[in-house]
Short mmCIF file of C-alpha atoms in Angstrom, two decimals:
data_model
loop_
_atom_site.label_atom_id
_atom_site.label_comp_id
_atom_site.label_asym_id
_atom_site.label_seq_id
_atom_site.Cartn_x
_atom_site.Cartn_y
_atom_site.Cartn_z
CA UNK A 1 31.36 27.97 -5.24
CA UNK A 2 31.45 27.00 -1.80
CA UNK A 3 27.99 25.63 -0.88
CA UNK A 4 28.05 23.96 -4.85
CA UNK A 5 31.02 22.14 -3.67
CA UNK A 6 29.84 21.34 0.32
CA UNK A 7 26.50 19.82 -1.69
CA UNK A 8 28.16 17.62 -3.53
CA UNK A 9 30.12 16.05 -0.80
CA UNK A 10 27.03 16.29 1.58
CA UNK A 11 25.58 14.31 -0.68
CA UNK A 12 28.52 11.46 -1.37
CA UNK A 13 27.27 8.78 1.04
CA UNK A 14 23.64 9.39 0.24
CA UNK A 15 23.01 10.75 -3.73
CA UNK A 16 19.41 10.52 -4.81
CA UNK A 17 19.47 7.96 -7.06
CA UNK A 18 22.19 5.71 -5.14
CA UNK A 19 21.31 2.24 -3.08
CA UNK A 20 20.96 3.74 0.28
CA UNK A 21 18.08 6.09 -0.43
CA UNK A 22 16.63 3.51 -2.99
CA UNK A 23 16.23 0.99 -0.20
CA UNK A 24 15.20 3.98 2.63
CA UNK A 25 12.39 4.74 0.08
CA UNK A 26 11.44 1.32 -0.67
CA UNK A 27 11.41 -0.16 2.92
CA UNK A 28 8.35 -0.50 5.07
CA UNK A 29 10.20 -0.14 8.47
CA UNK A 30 7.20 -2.20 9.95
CA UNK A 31 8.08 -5.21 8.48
CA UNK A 32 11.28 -4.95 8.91
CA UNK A 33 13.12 -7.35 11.47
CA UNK A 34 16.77 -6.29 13.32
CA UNK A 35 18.55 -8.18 11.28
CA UNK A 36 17.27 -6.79 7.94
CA UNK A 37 19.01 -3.50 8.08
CA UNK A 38 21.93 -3.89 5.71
CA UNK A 39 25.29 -2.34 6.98
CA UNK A 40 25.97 -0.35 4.08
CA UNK A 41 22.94 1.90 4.84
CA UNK A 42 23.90 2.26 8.70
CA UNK A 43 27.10 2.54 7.48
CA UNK A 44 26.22 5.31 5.27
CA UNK A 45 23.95 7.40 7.56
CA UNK A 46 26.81 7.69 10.10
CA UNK A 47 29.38 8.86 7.85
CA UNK A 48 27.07 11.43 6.30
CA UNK A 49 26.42 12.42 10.14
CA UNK A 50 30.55 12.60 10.76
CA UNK A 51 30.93 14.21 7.65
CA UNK A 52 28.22 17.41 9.26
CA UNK A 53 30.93 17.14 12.36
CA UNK A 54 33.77 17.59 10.06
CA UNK A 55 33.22 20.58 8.57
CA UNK A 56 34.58 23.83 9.80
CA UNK A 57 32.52 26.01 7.94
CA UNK A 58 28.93 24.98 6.87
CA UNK A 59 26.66 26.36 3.82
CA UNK A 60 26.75 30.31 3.19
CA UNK A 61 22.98 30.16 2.02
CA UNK A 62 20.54 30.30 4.92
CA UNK A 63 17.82 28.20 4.01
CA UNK A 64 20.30 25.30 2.25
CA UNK A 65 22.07 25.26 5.81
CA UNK A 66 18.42 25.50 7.45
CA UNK A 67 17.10 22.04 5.40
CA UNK A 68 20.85 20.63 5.65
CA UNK A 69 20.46 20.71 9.50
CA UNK A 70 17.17 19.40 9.46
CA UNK A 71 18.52 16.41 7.44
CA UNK A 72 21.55 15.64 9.88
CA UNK A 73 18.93 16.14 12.81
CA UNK A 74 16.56 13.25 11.08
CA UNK A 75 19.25 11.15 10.54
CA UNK A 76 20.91 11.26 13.83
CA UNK A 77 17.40 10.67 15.40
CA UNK A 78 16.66 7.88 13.20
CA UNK A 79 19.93 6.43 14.16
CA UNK A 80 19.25 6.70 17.54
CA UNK A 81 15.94 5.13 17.32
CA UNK A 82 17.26 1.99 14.99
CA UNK A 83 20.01 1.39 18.18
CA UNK A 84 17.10 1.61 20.47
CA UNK A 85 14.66 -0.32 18.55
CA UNK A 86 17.61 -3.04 18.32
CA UNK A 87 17.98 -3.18 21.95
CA UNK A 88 14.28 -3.87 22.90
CA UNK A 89 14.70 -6.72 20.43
CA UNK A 90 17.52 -7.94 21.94
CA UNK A 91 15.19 -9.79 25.03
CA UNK A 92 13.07 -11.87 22.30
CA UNK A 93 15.80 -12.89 20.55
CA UNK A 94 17.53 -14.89 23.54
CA UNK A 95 14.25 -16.64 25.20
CA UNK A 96 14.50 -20.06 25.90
CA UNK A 97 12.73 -22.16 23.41
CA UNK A 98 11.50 -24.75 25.87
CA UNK A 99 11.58 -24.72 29.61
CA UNK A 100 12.21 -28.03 31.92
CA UNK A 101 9.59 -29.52 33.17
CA UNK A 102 9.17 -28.40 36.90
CA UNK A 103 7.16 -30.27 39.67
CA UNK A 104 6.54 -27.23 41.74
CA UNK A 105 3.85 -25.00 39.72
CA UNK A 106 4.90 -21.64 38.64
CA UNK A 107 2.69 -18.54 38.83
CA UNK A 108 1.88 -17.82 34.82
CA UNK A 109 4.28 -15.34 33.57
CA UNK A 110 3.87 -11.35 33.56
CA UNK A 111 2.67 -10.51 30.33
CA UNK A 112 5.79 -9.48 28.19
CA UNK A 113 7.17 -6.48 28.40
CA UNK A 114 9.88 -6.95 25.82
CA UNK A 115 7.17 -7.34 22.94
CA UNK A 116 5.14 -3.94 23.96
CA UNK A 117 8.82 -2.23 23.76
CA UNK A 118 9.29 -3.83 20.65
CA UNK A 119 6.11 -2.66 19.26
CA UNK A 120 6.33 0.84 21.18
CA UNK A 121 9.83 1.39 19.10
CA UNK A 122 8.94 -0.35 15.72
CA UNK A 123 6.23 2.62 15.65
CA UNK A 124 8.93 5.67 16.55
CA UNK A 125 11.21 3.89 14.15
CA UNK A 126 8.42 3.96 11.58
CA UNK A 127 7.63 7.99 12.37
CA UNK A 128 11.60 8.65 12.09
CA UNK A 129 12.10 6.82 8.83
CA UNK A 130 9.28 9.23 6.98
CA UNK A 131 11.38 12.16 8.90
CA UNK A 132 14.47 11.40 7.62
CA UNK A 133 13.49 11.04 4.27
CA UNK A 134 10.89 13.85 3.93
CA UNK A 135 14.43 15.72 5.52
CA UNK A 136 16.03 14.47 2.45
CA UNK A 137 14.05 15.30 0.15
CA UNK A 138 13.13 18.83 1.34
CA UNK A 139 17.08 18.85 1.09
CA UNK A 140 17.37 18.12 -2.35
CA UNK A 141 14.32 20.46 -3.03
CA UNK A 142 16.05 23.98 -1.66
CA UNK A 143 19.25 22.87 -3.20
CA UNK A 144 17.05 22.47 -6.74
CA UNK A 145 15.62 26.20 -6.29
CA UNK A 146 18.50 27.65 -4.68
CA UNK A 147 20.49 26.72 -7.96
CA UNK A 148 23.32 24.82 -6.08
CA UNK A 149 22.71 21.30 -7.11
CA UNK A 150 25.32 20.05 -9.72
CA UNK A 151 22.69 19.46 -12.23
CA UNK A 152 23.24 23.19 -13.25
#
């Protein structure tokens, strides 16, 4: 029926065996620099977000729609945490290697700001990864004993 079919494409951009939750799983988000995040799983996380927009009418069963809006919630805020976490990077990445050598001396520099930001949002990041994908699988879990998932 309805919710068998709204599963299925729920699940299009991110099915349980595919690349993007293989890598999700497999990541440590703490070693992880800005660069490292490949586009197709970005990619993938927003279109399963526009996909929740999309749809006029969302699952009939209670506790699939319950654990499906739990999963677009993790995702959105894991999204919004990976732009954020991004942006405190940003400072580090465009320091100046060296600076001139100045004849006037120069108070020592404030202790750096950008690197506790960095560190502050590498841990949130870290905390909304395990969300998303305890969201995911909790997910797949109520589809399972709800009897909706296509393995049936």
């Amino acid at each position: 029926g309805h919710d068998r079919k709204l599963y299925a494409a729920a699940l299009a951009r991110l099915p349980p065996n595919g690349a993007v939750i293989r890598w999700l799983k497999r990541t440590e988000m703490a070693r992880m620099g800005t660069t490292d995040f490949p586009a197709d799983v970005t990619g993938a996380l927003e279109k399963t977000i526009e996909f929740s927009r999309s749809q006029p009418v969302g699952f009939a069963d209670e506790r699939i729609a319950a654990a499906f809006g739990s999963l677009i919630g993790a995702i959105t805020s894991f999204s919004h945490e990976l732009d954020r976490w991004t942006f405190a990077a940003q400072p580090l990445q465009f320091r100046p290697m060296a600076e001139p050598p100045s004849r006037t001396p120069r108070l020592p520099d404030p202790p750096d700001s950008a690197d506790a930001s960095m560190a502050e949002e590498a841990v949130v990041l870290a905390r909304r990864h395990r969300d998303l994908l305890s969201a995911y699988d909790k997910f797949i879990r109520t589809a399972h004993a709800r009897g909706i998932d296509a393995d049936r």
